[in-house]
Coordinates of C-alpha atoms in Angstrom, one line a residue:
M800 CA -0.2 -0.5 0.4
N801 CA 1.7 3.4 -0.6
A802 CA 1.0 5.0 2.6
I803 CA 3.1 7.0 5.5
V804 CA 2.6 5.1 8.9
A805 CA 3.7 7.4 11.3
L806 CA 3.6 7.8 15.4
C807 CA 3.3 11.5 16.6
H808 CA 3.7 13.2 19.8
F809 CA 2.5 16.7 21.7
C810 CA 5.6 18.0 23.6
E811 CA 4.1 20.8 25.5
L812 CA 8.2 22.1 24.9
H813 CA 7.8 22.2 20.8
G814 CA 4.2 20.8 20.0
P815 CA 3.2 18.4 18.0
R816 CA 5.9 16.1 16.6
T817 CA 6.4 13.2 14.4
L818 CA 8.7 10.7 16.3
F819 CA 8.6 7.4 14.5
C820 CA 7.1 6.9 10.3
T821 CA 7.5 3.6 8.0
E822 CA 7.5 4.1 4.7
V823 CA 7.0 2.1 1.3
L824 CA 9.5 2.3 -1.3
H825 CA 8.7 0.3 -4.6
S826 CA 12.9 1.2 -5.6
P827 CA 16.2 0.9 -4.2
L828 CA 16.6 3.3 -1.2
P829 CA 17.4 7.0 -3.2
Q830 CA 20.1 8.4 -3.3
G831 CA 18.8 11.7 -1.5
A832 CA 18.7 9.6 1.3
G833 CA 22.2 10.5 2.6
S834 CA 23.6 8.4 0.1
G835 CA 21.0 5.7 0.7
D836 CA 23.0 2.2 -0.2
I837 CA 22.2 -0.8 2.3
S838 CA 24.8 -2.9 3.5
G839 CA 25.7 -4.3 7.0
Q840 CA 22.7 -6.7 7.9
N841 CA 23.7 -7.7 10.6
E842 CA 20.4 -7.6 12.4
Q843 CA 17.6 -10.2 10.8
A844 CA 14.6 -11.8 11.6
E845 CA 12.2 -12.7 10.2
D846 CA 8.4 -11.2 10.6
E847 CA 5.9 -14.2 11.9
E848 CA 3.0 -11.8 10.9
G849 CA 4.1 -10.6 6.9
G850 CA 6.8 -12.9 6.1
I851 CA 9.4 -9.6 6.0
Q852 CA 13.0 -9.4 7.1
M853 CA 13.5 -6.7 8.4
S854 CA 17.6 -5.0 8.8
S855 CA 18.3 -2.9 11.3
R856 CA 21.9 -1.7 9.5
I857 CA 21.8 1.3 6.8
R858 CA 25.5 2.5 6.2
S859 CA 24.2 6.3 5.5
H860 CA 21.7 7.7 7.3
S861 CA 19.9 11.8 6.4
P862 CA 20.3 13.9 8.7
A863 CA 16.9 13.9 9.4
E864 CA 17.6 10.6 11.0
G865 CA 19.2 11.5 14.0
A866 CA 22.5 13.0 13.0
S867 CA 24.1 16.6 12.8
A868 CA 21.5 18.5 10.4
D869 CA 22.3 21.8 9.1
S870 CA 19.5 24.1 8.0
S871 CA 18.4 22.7 5.0
S872 CA 17.2 19.2 7.0
P873 CA 13.8 18.8 6.3
G874 CA 13.9 18.0 10.2
P875 CA 13.9 19.5 13.4
K876 CA 16.7 21.6 14.0
K877 CA 18.7 20.1 17.5
S878 CA 17.7 23.2 19.5
D879 CA 14.2 22.1 19.0
M880 CA 14.7 18.7 20.8
C881 CA 13.4 18.0 24.2
E882 CA 17.0 17.1 26.2
A883 CA 15.6 13.8 27.5
S884 CA 14.7 12.3 24.1
G885 CA 10.6 13.0 24.3
C886 CA 11.0 14.6 20.7
R887 CA 13.0 11.5 19.4
S888 CA 12.5 7.8 18.8
L889 CA 15.9 7.5 17.4
A890 CA 19.5 8.5 18.8
G891 CA 21.8 9.7 17.0
G892 CA 23.7 8.4 14.7
H893 CA 21.2 5.4 14.4
P894 CA 20.8 3.9 11.6
G895 CA 16.9 3.3 11.0
Y896 CA 15.2 0.3 9.6
V897 CA 14.0 -1.4 6.4
S898 CA 12.8 -4.6 5.7
H899 CA 13.1 -6.4 2.3
D900 CA 9.3 -8.2 1.8
K901 CA 10.9 -11.3 -0.9
E902 CA 7.8 -11.9 -2.8
T903 CA 7.0 -7.6 -3.6
S904 CA 11.0 -6.9 -3.9
I905 CA 9.4 -3.7 -1.6
K906 CA 11.4 -2.4 1.3
Y907 CA 9.5 -0.8 4.1
V908 CA 12.0 2.2 5.6
S909 CA 11.3 3.4 9.7
H910 CA 13.0 6.4 10.9
Q911 CA 12.2 9.9 12.4
H912 CA 11.1 11.9 9.0
P913 CA 11.0 10.8 5.8
N914 CA 14.4 11.3 4.1
H915 CA 12.4 14.0 0.7
P916 CA 11.2 17.1 1.4
Q917 CA 7.9 17.1 -0.7
L918 CA 6.9 14.0 2.4
F919 CA 8.3 15.4 5.0
S920 CA 6.0 18.5 4.8
I921 CA 3.1 16.1 4.4
V922 CA 3.9 13.9 7.7
R923 CA 4.6 17.3 9.6
Q924 CA 2.0 19.2 8.7
A925 CA -0.7 15.9 8.9
C926 CA 0.7 15.8 12.1
V927 CA 0.7 19.0 13.8
R928 CA -3.8 18.2 12.4
S929 CA -3.7 15.1 14.7
L930 CA -2.9 16.4 17.8
S931 CA -4.1 20.1 17.4
C932 CA -7.7 21.1 15.4
E933 CA -8.7 17.2 13.8
V934 CA -9.6 15.6 17.3
C935 CA -12.8 13.6 17.4
P936 CA -14.4 14.0 20.9
G937 CA -13.1 13.0 24.4
R938 CA -9.4 13.8 22.1
E939 CA -9.1 9.5 22.1
G940 CA -9.6 8.2 19.8
P941 CA -10.3 7.7 15.2
I942 CA -10.6 10.6 12.6
F943 CA -10.4 11.4 9.0
F944 CA -9.4 14.2 7.2
G945 CA -7.1 15.6 4.8
D946 CA -8.0 17.0 0.7
E947 CA -6.3 16.1 -2.7
Q948 CA -2.9 18.1 -2.3
H949 CA -2.3 17.1 1.1
G950 CA -3.3 13.7 1.3
F951 CA -5.6 11.8 3.4
V952 CA -4.4 10.9 6.5
F953 CA -6.9 8.5 9.0
S954 CA -5.6 8.9 12.8
H955 CA -5.9 7.8 15.9
T956 CA -5.5 9.5 19.5
F957 CA -4.4 8.1 22.6
F958 CA -3.0 9.0 26.1
I959 CA 0.0 6.6 27.8
K960 CA 0.5 7.3 31.5
D961 CA 3.3 9.3 32.7
S962 CA 3.4 9.8 36.4
L963 CA 5.7 13.1 36.2
A964 CA 3.9 14.6 33.1
R965 CA 0.9 17.8 33.2
G966 CA -2.4 15.3 34.3
F967 CA -0.2 12.3 34.5
Q968 CA -1.0 11.6 30.9
R969 CA 1.6 13.5 27.4
W970 CA -0.3 12.6 24.1
Y971 CA 0.1 10.5 21.4
S972 CA -1.4 9.8 17.6
I973 CA -1.0 7.1 15.1
I974 CA -1.8 8.0 11.3
T975 CA -1.6 6.5 8.3
I976 CA -1.1 9.0 5.0
M977 CA -2.0 8.5 1.5
M978 CA -3.6 10.1 -1.6
D979 CA -6.5 7.6 -2.5
R980 CA -9.0 8.7 -0.4
I981 CA -11.3 5.1 -1.3
Y982 CA -9.0 2.6 -0.4
L983 CA -8.4 4.6 2.7
I984 CA -11.4 5.1 3.5
N985 CA -12.0 1.4 2.3
S986 CA -9.5 0.3 4.7
W987 CA -11.1 1.7 7.9
P988 CA -12.1 -1.4 9.2
F989 CA -9.0 -2.7 9.3
L990 CA -6.9 -0.3 9.7
L991 CA -8.9 1.2 13.1
G992 CA -8.9 -2.2 14.4
K993 CA -4.3 -3.3 13.7
I994 CA -4.3 0.2 15.0
R995 CA -6.1 0.0 18.6
G996 CA -4.3 -3.2 18.8
I997 CA -0.7 -1.4 18.7
I998 CA -2.3 1.4 20.8
D999 CA -3.1 -1.2 23.6
E1000 CA 0.0 -2.9 23.5
L1001 CA 1.8 0.9 24.0
Q1002 CA -0.8 1.3 26.7
G1003 CA -0.7 -1.7 28.1
K1004 CA 3.2 -1.6 28.7
A1005 CA 3.1 2.5 30.1
L1006 CA 0.4 1.1 32.9
K1007 CA 2.6 -1.0 34.8
V1008 CA 5.6 1.5 34.7
F1009 CA 2.9 4.3 35.8
E1010 CA 1.7 1.9 38.8
A1011 CA 4.9 0.9 39.4
E1012 CA 6.1 4.6 40.4
Q1013 CA 3.3 6.0 41.9
F1014 CA 3.7 2.3 43.9
G1015 CA 7.3 3.9 44.9
C1016 CA 6.4 7.2 45.0
P1017 CA 3.2 8.6 45.0
Q1018 CA 2.7 11.2 42.3
R1019 CA 0.0 13.1 43.2
A1020 CA 0.1 13.8 47.0
Q1021 CA 4.6 15.5 46.4
R1022 CA 2.8 17.5 44.4
M1023 CA -0.1 19.0 46.4
N1024 CA 2.6 18.6 49.2
T1025 CA 5.0 20.8 46.8
A1026 CA 5.1 25.1 46.4
F1027 CA 2.8 26.7 44.1
T1028 CA 5.5 27.6 40.9
P1029 CA 4.2 29.3 37.7
F1030 CA 3.0 26.6 35.3
L1031 CA 6.5 28.1 32.4
H1032 CA 9.3 27.9 34.7
Q1033 CA 7.8 24.4 36.0
R1034 CA 6.9 23.5 32.4
N1035 CA 10.7 24.4 31.2
G1036 CA 11.9 22.3 34.2
N1037 CA 10.0 19.2 33.3
A1038 CA 11.4 17.7 29.5
A1039 CA 9.2 15.0 28.3
R1040 CA 10.1 11.8 28.8
S1041 CA 11.7 9.0 25.7
L1042 CA 8.5 6.4 25.1
T1043 CA 10.7 4.1 25.3
S1044 CA 10.8 4.8 29.1
L1045 CA 7.2 5.4 29.7
T1046 CA 6.7 1.4 28.1
N1047 CA 10.2 0.4 29.8
D1048 CA 10.9 -1.0 26.4
E1049 CA 14.1 -1.0 24.7
N1050 CA 12.8 -2.4 21.8
L1051 CA 10.5 -1.0 20.8
W1052 CA 11.3 1.0 18.1
A1053 CA 11.8 -1.9 16.4
C1054 CA 8.4 -3.3 17.0
L1055 CA 6.8 -1.0 16.0
H1056 CA 8.6 -1.0 12.2
T1057 CA 7.6 -4.5 12.8
S1058 CA 3.6 -3.6 13.0
F1059 CA 3.8 -0.5 11.0
A1060 CA 5.5 -2.3 8.1
W1061 CA 2.9 -5.6 8.5
L1062 CA 0.2 -3.1 8.8
L1063 CA 1.3 -1.6 5.4
K1064 CA 2.1 -4.9 2.9
A1065 CA -1.7 -7.0 4.9
C1066 CA -3.6 -3.7 4.3
G1067 CA -2.0 -3.4 0.6
S1068 CA -3.1 -7.2 0.5
R1069 CA -6.7 -7.2 1.7
L1070 CA -8.3 -5.4 -1.0
T1071 CA -7.7 -6.2 -5.0
E1072 CA -9.1 -5.4 -7.9
K1073 CA -11.5 -7.0 -9.7
L1074 CA -12.5 -6.3 -12.9
L1075 CA -16.5 -6.4 -13.2
E1076 CA -18.0 -6.6 -17.2
G1077 CA -21.8 -5.7 -15.7
A1078 CA -23.9 -7.4 -12.5
P1079 CA -23.3 -11.4 -11.2
T1080 CA -24.9 -13.8 -13.0
E1081 CA -27.8 -15.8 -12.0
D1082 CA -25.3 -19.0 -12.0
T1083 CA -22.4 -16.5 -9.9
L1084 CA -25.4 -15.9 -7.4
V1085 CA -26.3 -19.9 -7.2
Q1086 CA -23.1 -20.5 -6.3
M1087 CA -22.4 -18.0 -3.9
E1088 CA -24.5 -19.1 -1.8
K1089 CA -23.9 -22.4 -2.1
L1090 CA -20.4 -21.9 -0.8
A1091 CA -22.1 -20.2 2.1
D1092 CA -24.6 -22.9 2.7
L1093 CA -21.8 -25.4 2.4
K1094 CA -19.8 -23.4 4.9
E1095 CA -22.2 -23.1 7.2
E1096 CA -23.0 -27.2 7.8
S1097 CA -19.3 -27.7 7.7
E1098 CA -19.2 -25.6 10.8
G1099 CA -21.5 -28.0 12.1
W1100 CA -20.1 -31.1 11.8
D1101 CA -18.3 -32.6 13.7
G1102 CA -16.8 -36.5 12.7
S1103 CA -19.0 -38.1 14.5
E1104 CA -21.8 -36.8 12.8
E1105 CA -20.2 -37.9 9.5
E1106 CA -19.7 -41.2 10.6
E1107 CA -23.3 -41.3 11.8
K1108 CA -25.0 -40.6 8.2
P1109 CA -27.1 -42.9 6.6
S1110 CA -24.8 -44.9 3.6
S1111 CA -27.9 -45.7 1.5
Q1112 CA -28.7 -42.0 0.5
P1113 CA -25.7 -40.1 -1.1
D1114 CA -25.5 -36.7 -0.4
V1115 CA -26.3 -34.4 -2.8
V1116 CA -26.1 -30.7 -3.3
E1117 CA -27.7 -28.2 -6.8
G1118 CA -25.0 -27.4 -8.7
Q1119 CA -22.9 -30.2 -6.9
E1120 CA -22.1 -33.3 -6.1
L1121 CA -21.3 -36.3 -4.1
S1122 CA -20.0 -39.8 -5.0
K1123 CA -21.9 -42.7 -3.1
S1124 CA -19.9 -45.4 -4.5
S1125 CA -17.2 -44.2 -6.8
P1126 CA -13.4 -45.6 -6.4
E1127 CA -11.3 -43.2 -4.4
P1128 CA -8.2 -42.5 -6.3
S1129 CA -5.2 -42.3 -3.7
L1130 CA -6.3 -46.3 -2.6
M1131 CA -5.5 -47.7 -5.8
P1132 CA -2.4 -49.9 -6.0
D1133 CA 0.2 -48.8 -8.2
C1134 CA 0.3 -51.8 -10.5
N1135 CA -3.8 -49.9 -12.2
S1136 CA -2.1 -46.5 -12.5
W1137 CA -1.3 -47.4 -16.3
N1138 CA -4.8 -48.8 -16.6
V1139 CA -6.7 -45.5 -15.0
A1140 CA -4.5 -43.0 -17.2
H1141 CA -5.7 -44.5 -19.7
R1142 CA -9.3 -45.5 -19.8
R1143 CA -9.2 -41.4 -18.6
L1144 CA -8.7 -40.7 -22.0
S1145 CA -11.9 -42.1 -23.3
V1146 CA -14.3 -38.9 -21.5
F1147 CA -16.5 -36.4 -23.4
R1148 CA -14.4 -33.2 -24.0
S1149 CA -17.2 -30.6 -25.3
L1150 CA -20.8 -30.9 -26.5
R1151 CA -19.8 -31.1 -30.5
H1152 CA -17.3 -33.9 -29.1
M1153 CA -20.9 -35.9 -27.9
R1154 CA -23.5 -34.9 -30.3
Q1155 CA -20.9 -36.3 -33.3
V1156 CA -19.8 -40.0 -30.6
L1157 CA -23.6 -40.3 -30.0
G1158 CA -25.1 -39.0 -33.0
A1159 CA -27.1 -36.4 -34.4
S1160 CA -30.7 -37.8 -33.4
A1161 CA -29.7 -40.0 -30.4
F1162 CA -28.3 -36.2 -29.2
R1163 CA -31.1 -33.9 -29.7
M1164 CA -32.8 -35.9 -28.1
L1165 CA -30.5 -36.7 -24.9
A1166 CA -30.1 -32.5 -24.5
W1167 CA -34.3 -32.1 -25.1
H1168 CA -34.6 -34.6 -21.4
V1169 CA -31.6 -32.6 -19.4
L1170 CA -33.6 -28.9 -20.8
M1171 CA -36.6 -29.8 -19.7
G1172 CA -35.9 -31.1 -17.0
N1173 CA -36.4 -34.6 -17.2
Q1174 CA -33.7 -37.0 -15.7
V1175 CA -30.8 -38.4 -17.9
I1176 CA -29.5 -41.9 -16.7
W1177 CA -26.1 -42.9 -17.7
K1178 CA -25.1 -46.9 -17.1
A1179 CA -21.4 -47.4 -17.9
R1180 CA -18.5 -49.1 -16.0
D1181 CA -16.3 -46.3 -16.8
V1182 CA -17.3 -43.8 -13.9
D1183 CA -15.1 -41.5 -15.3
L1184 CA -16.7 -41.6 -18.3
V1185 CA -19.9 -40.8 -17.0
Q1186 CA -18.9 -38.8 -14.6
S1187 CA -17.2 -36.7 -18.3
A1188 CA -21.3 -36.9 -19.6
F1189 CA -22.6 -34.9 -16.7
D1190 CA -20.0 -32.5 -16.5
V1191 CA -20.3 -31.5 -20.6
L1192 CA -24.6 -32.4 -20.1
R1193 CA -24.4 -29.4 -16.9
T1194 CA -23.4 -26.6 -19.4
M1195 CA -26.4 -26.4 -20.9
L1196 CA -28.9 -25.9 -17.6
P1197 CA -28.2 -23.3 -15.3
V1198 CA -26.1 -24.2 -11.5
G1199 CA -29.5 -23.9 -9.4
C1200 CA -30.9 -26.6 -11.2
V1201 CA -28.2 -28.8 -11.8
R1202 CA -27.8 -31.9 -8.8
I1203 CA -26.1 -34.7 -10.2
I1204 CA -25.4 -38.0 -8.3
P1205 CA -22.2 -39.3 -10.2
Y1206 CA -22.4 -42.6 -9.9
S1207 CA -24.7 -45.2 -7.2
D1208 CA -25.1 -48.9 -7.4
Q1209 CA -28.8 -48.0 -6.2
Y1210 CA -31.8 -46.4 -8.4
E1211 CA -32.5 -43.5 -7.2
E1212 CA -36.3 -41.3 -7.5
A1213 CA -35.7 -37.7 -10.2
Y1214 CA -36.2 -35.5 -7.1
R1215 CA -33.4 -36.3 -5.9
C1216 CA -31.3 -35.4 -8.4
N1217 CA -31.7 -34.3 -12.8
F1218 CA -29.1 -36.8 -13.8
L1219 CA -28.1 -40.3 -12.1
G1220 CA -24.8 -43.0 -12.6
L1221 CA -25.4 -46.1 -12.6
S1222 CA -23.4 -49.3 -13.0
P1223 CA -24.9 -51.7 -15.4
H1224 CA -26.5 -54.0 -12.7
V1225 CA -28.8 -51.6 -11.3
Q1226 CA -32.3 -52.8 -12.1
I1227 CA -34.4 -49.6 -13.0
P1228 CA -38.1 -50.2 -11.8
P1229 CA -40.7 -50.7 -14.8
H1230 CA -42.2 -47.4 -14.6
I1231 CA -39.0 -45.4 -15.3
L1232 CA -38.4 -47.2 -18.4
S1233 CA -41.3 -46.1 -19.6
S1234 CA -41.8 -42.7 -18.6
E1235 CA -41.3 -39.5 -20.4
F1236 CA -39.8 -37.7 -18.2
A1237 CA -36.4 -40.5 -18.4
V1238 CA -34.1 -41.0 -20.8
L1239 CA -31.4 -43.9 -20.3
V1240 CA -27.8 -44.1 -21.9
E1241 CA -26.5 -46.9 -22.0
V1242 CA -22.3 -47.9 -22.3
R1243 CA -22.4 -50.9 -23.7
A1244 CA -18.9 -52.5 -25.5
A1245 CA -18.8 -52.6 -29.2
T1246 CA -19.3 -55.3 -31.0
R1247 CA -16.9 -53.9 -34.4
S1248 CA -14.0 -51.3 -33.6
S1249 CA -15.4 -49.7 -37.1
L1250 CA -19.0 -48.9 -35.6
Y1251 CA -18.2 -44.6 -35.2
P1252 CA -15.9 -42.6 -37.9
T1253 CA -12.0 -42.1 -35.7
L1254 CA -12.5 -38.6 -34.8
F1255 CA -10.1 -37.9 -32.6
D1256 CA -6.8 -39.8 -32.3
D1257 CA -7.0 -44.0 -31.4
E1258 CA -6.1 -43.3 -27.4
Q1259 CA -8.8 -40.2 -27.3
S1260 CA -11.7 -41.9 -28.7
L1261 CA -14.5 -43.5 -28.0
N1262 CA -14.6 -46.4 -30.4
K1263 CA -14.7 -49.2 -28.3
Y1264 CA -17.9 -47.9 -26.7
E1265 CA -21.8 -48.5 -28.3
F1266 CA -24.3 -45.8 -26.9
V1267 CA -28.0 -46.2 -27.4
V1268 CA -30.0 -43.4 -26.3
T1269 CA -34.0 -44.6 -25.3
S1270 CA -36.6 -42.7 -24.1
G1271 CA -40.6 -43.7 -23.1
S1272 CA -41.1 -40.0 -24.6
P1273 CA -39.2 -40.1 -27.8
V1274 CA -38.3 -36.3 -29.6
A1275 CA -40.1 -36.5 -32.7
A1276 CA -37.5 -35.4 -35.9
D1277 CA -40.4 -32.8 -37.1
R1278 CA -40.5 -31.1 -33.6
V1279 CA -39.7 -28.2 -32.9
G1280 CA -38.4 -28.0 -29.9
P1281 CA -37.6 -25.6 -27.7
T1282 CA -35.6 -22.9 -29.1
I1283 CA -32.6 -23.1 -27.3
L1284 CA -31.8 -25.8 -28.3
N1285 CA -32.2 -25.2 -32.0
K1286 CA -30.1 -22.5 -31.4
I1287 CA -27.5 -24.7 -29.2
E1288 CA -27.9 -27.2 -32.5
A1289 CA -26.6 -24.4 -34.8
A1290 CA -23.3 -23.3 -32.8
L1291 CA -22.0 -27.0 -32.9
T1292 CA -23.3 -27.8 -36.2
N1293 CA -20.9 -24.6 -37.2
Q1294 CA -17.5 -26.0 -37.9
N1295 CA -16.4 -21.7 -38.3
L1296 CA -16.8 -22.1 -34.2
S1297 CA -14.0 -23.3 -32.2
V1298 CA -14.9 -25.0 -28.7
D1299 CA -14.2 -22.7 -27.0
V1300 CA -16.7 -20.1 -28.9
V1301 CA -19.8 -22.2 -28.9
D1302 CA -18.6 -22.1 -24.9
Q1303 CA -19.4 -18.7 -24.9
C1304 CA -22.3 -18.6 -27.1
L1305 CA -23.7 -21.3 -24.8
V1306 CA -23.4 -18.6 -21.4
C1307 CA -24.8 -16.2 -23.4
L1308 CA -27.2 -18.6 -24.5
K1309 CA -28.5 -19.3 -20.8
E1310 CA -28.1 -15.6 -19.5
E1311 CA -31.0 -14.5 -22.5
W1312 CA -32.9 -17.4 -21.1
M1313 CA -32.5 -16.5 -16.7
N1314 CA -33.6 -13.0 -18.0
K1315 CA -36.8 -14.4 -19.6
V1316 CA -37.1 -16.5 -16.6
K1317 CA -37.0 -13.5 -13.5
V1318 CA -39.6 -11.9 -15.9
L1319 CA -42.0 -14.7 -15.9
F1320 CA -40.9 -15.3 -12.5
K1321 CA -41.9 -11.6 -10.7
F1322 CA -45.6 -11.9 -13.6
T1323 CA -46.3 -14.7 -12.3
K1324 CA -44.9 -15.6 -9.1
V1325 CA -45.2 -11.9 -7.7
D1326 CA -47.6 -9.8 -9.1
S1327 CA -50.3 -12.8 -9.9
R1328 CA -51.3 -12.6 -13.0
P1329 CA -54.0 -13.8 -14.9
K1330 CA -53.1 -16.3 -17.3
E1331 CA -54.1 -14.3 -20.3
D1332 CA -52.3 -12.0 -19.4
T1333 CA -49.3 -14.1 -18.9
Q1334 CA -50.1 -15.3 -22.3
K1335 CA -49.2 -12.6 -23.5
L1336 CA -46.1 -12.4 -21.9
L1337 CA -45.7 -14.9 -23.0
S1338 CA -45.8 -14.3 -26.6
I1339 CA -43.7 -10.9 -26.1
L1340 CA -40.8 -12.5 -24.9
G1341 CA -40.8 -15.4 -28.0
A1342 CA -41.5 -18.3 -25.3
A1343 CA -45.2 -19.5 -26.1
E1344 CA -44.6 -23.2 -27.6
E1345 CA -45.2 -25.3 -25.6
D1346 CA -41.2 -27.0 -24.8
N1347 CA -39.7 -23.7 -24.2
V1348 CA -42.7 -22.8 -21.6
K1349 CA -41.7 -26.2 -19.7
L1350 CA -38.1 -25.4 -20.1
L1351 CA -38.7 -21.5 -18.2
K1352 CA -40.9 -23.4 -15.4
F1353 CA -38.3 -26.0 -15.3
W1354 CA -35.1 -22.6 -14.9
M1355 CA -37.4 -21.3 -12.4
T1356 CA -36.4 -24.2 -9.6
G1357 CA -32.7 -22.5 -10.7
L1358 CA -33.1 -19.0 -9.4
S1359 CA -31.1 -17.2 -6.8
K1360 CA -32.4 -17.1 -3.5
T1361 CA -30.4 -13.5 -3.4
Y1362 CA -33.3 -12.4 -6.4
K1363 CA -36.5 -14.0 -5.6
S1364 CA -35.9 -12.4 -1.3
H1365 CA -35.1 -9.0 -3.3
L1366 CA -38.0 -9.9 -5.8
M1367 CA -40.2 -9.9 -2.3
S1368 CA -38.9 -7.3 -0.6
T1369 CA -39.0 -4.1 -3.1
V1370 CA -43.3 -5.6 -3.5
R1371 CA -43.7 -5.9 0.2
S1372 CA -42.0 -2.4 0.6
P1373 CA -44.3 -0.3 -1.6
T1374 CA -47.3 -2.0 0.2
S1375 CA -46.2 -1.5 3.7
S1376 CA -45.8 2.2 3.2
E1377 CA -49.8 2.5 1.5
S1378 CA -50.5 1.2 4.9
R1379 CA -48.9 3.3 7.3
N1380 CA -49.9 6.6 5.0

C-alpha cells in the first residue's frame, strides 16, 4: 500500500512532533537519503506475520534520522529537541530500520522523519492537525481528514500514562497518510482494528510502569504538598520523557517498525482490484449461496456426525455432486495406474464431441430431456466416462438446476437428482423406463471397432463403446423443440466456431433465457397476474410454445435466493408504506 504510517507526540515544549514513521519504497533506496545504500545486515529477524525480513543496519542516514542537521535539512533543528529525548525516537547516529519483502521486492523503511522534503512537509502537517484541530470528542479515538493536495489521513489519538507529566498522561497519535481517499476509507475497519491493537499494547506497557512508579513514589500527594510555581517555569524544568522510558521497552522502535511494516503490507494485500463487467450472473449468485451453505454446514458438522450418515442415501447438493460408491484414486494400487490413466482418456470433452459420438438424433433427444429437467440416467462401467458426460451436459443448464449423483449402486428418484450414474447391473424400475420424464443412456462394448468413425486420436476416441439412448417419450425428428436447443445445435454444427466460442455462446444463451425466467417469475409468482396476461407475456418473450414454457418453469427452480428475496422485499415495501399512510 502506498502510504506512510507515523507515530506522533504532543510535546509541551515544542508542540506536535513526529516520533517515528514507516514508508514504502518500490525501488532501491534513493540517493537523496544520504547516499542511502544498504549494507551490513547484522540483525535480521523474520517477521512472523508478514514474511518480511528486517535489517537494522544502513550504512548512512539522512540528517533527519538523528545525525547533525544543517539549515537545509527537512528535519527539526537540534535546538528544538527535548533534552530527555521526548521528541526523538532514534538516538543520534542510529541508522534506522529497513525490511525487505521478498515476494514483491518492496522495502519498508523506518526513521524519525521522511527523507524527501515534500513527504516531510505532508507528514509534518498531518502530525500537527492530528494533535491540534482534527480530534474527535474526548480527544481520544479515530478520525479522518485531508485534501487532494496534502493527502488524506486516518488518525487515531490516544493517551499514554506518565507519572511525571501534567495530568499524569501524554498525548500521542498514530496516523496513516495516503493520496487515495477511497482506498483509505475502505481500509478504515482494518486500520482501526490493527492500530487499536498497537495502541492497547503501548498503553498496557505504560500502565505497568506508571503503577510501579506511583507505588514507589506517589506523585499526586507530592505535588499537592509542593509550593505553587508558575506553569511556564515548571514546564521548562519538566522535559518530556521518551516513549521507551514510559513503556520500559528498549526494543520498542524495532517492534513498531515491524508492526507498521506488516500493517502496510497486509492493508495493501487485503484489497485487490477485480474487473466486473456488469451485474453478477445468476450462476454466480447461486454458486456463492451454495458455498455459503456448505461453509455453514461444515462448521456444524462433527466427525461423529459424518460417520452416522446413512450409507444407503448418497448426498446431493444443487450444482454439486457427492459420489456414493466411486473408487478413491488415492487407494488404487500402483500397478493399475497405467490402466487408470488410459481409461481416463476415453471421456467426453465438449458438447460437440458428444454430438459427434452419439449422433445428431440421439444427442438431440438427450439434450431435450436435459433442458426440460427430466432425469438423465447413464449406465456404464467407466465412472470417468459418466462423470465427463455429466460435466459436459450440465453446461446447458443454470447452476441452480443441476443435481448430480455421479455414480450409485441403486436407483435414485428424480426429485433427488436429474443426473444419475448407475453401474450396469442396477435394475431400473419399469415405470421409469417407460416414463416420458426420463432418458436412459446405456454404454455397452462395441460389437466391432469401426462402429463409429475415428474423429480424434485413437487413444482419445470412444470407438470401443456403443451408446444406446432410449426414452419413453422419444423426441420426434420434426418436433420444433425449445428455441435454445435449436440455437445450441446451430452453434455445434458451425465448424467455424471453436469450442471456446461455443462455450461463450452457451453462457450468453443461458443468461438470455434466465432473464426471461426472471420476468416470468415476477409476473406470475410475485404480481399474480391472470393466465391471459401470462400468455401475452410469453408471446412477447418469444416463448409461447409448449416446450419453451416447460423450460422456463423448470429453469425457474434455478433462480437464486438472493434474487427471489430481493423481488419479494421490493414488492412488499410499497404496500407496507401505503398501509402506514
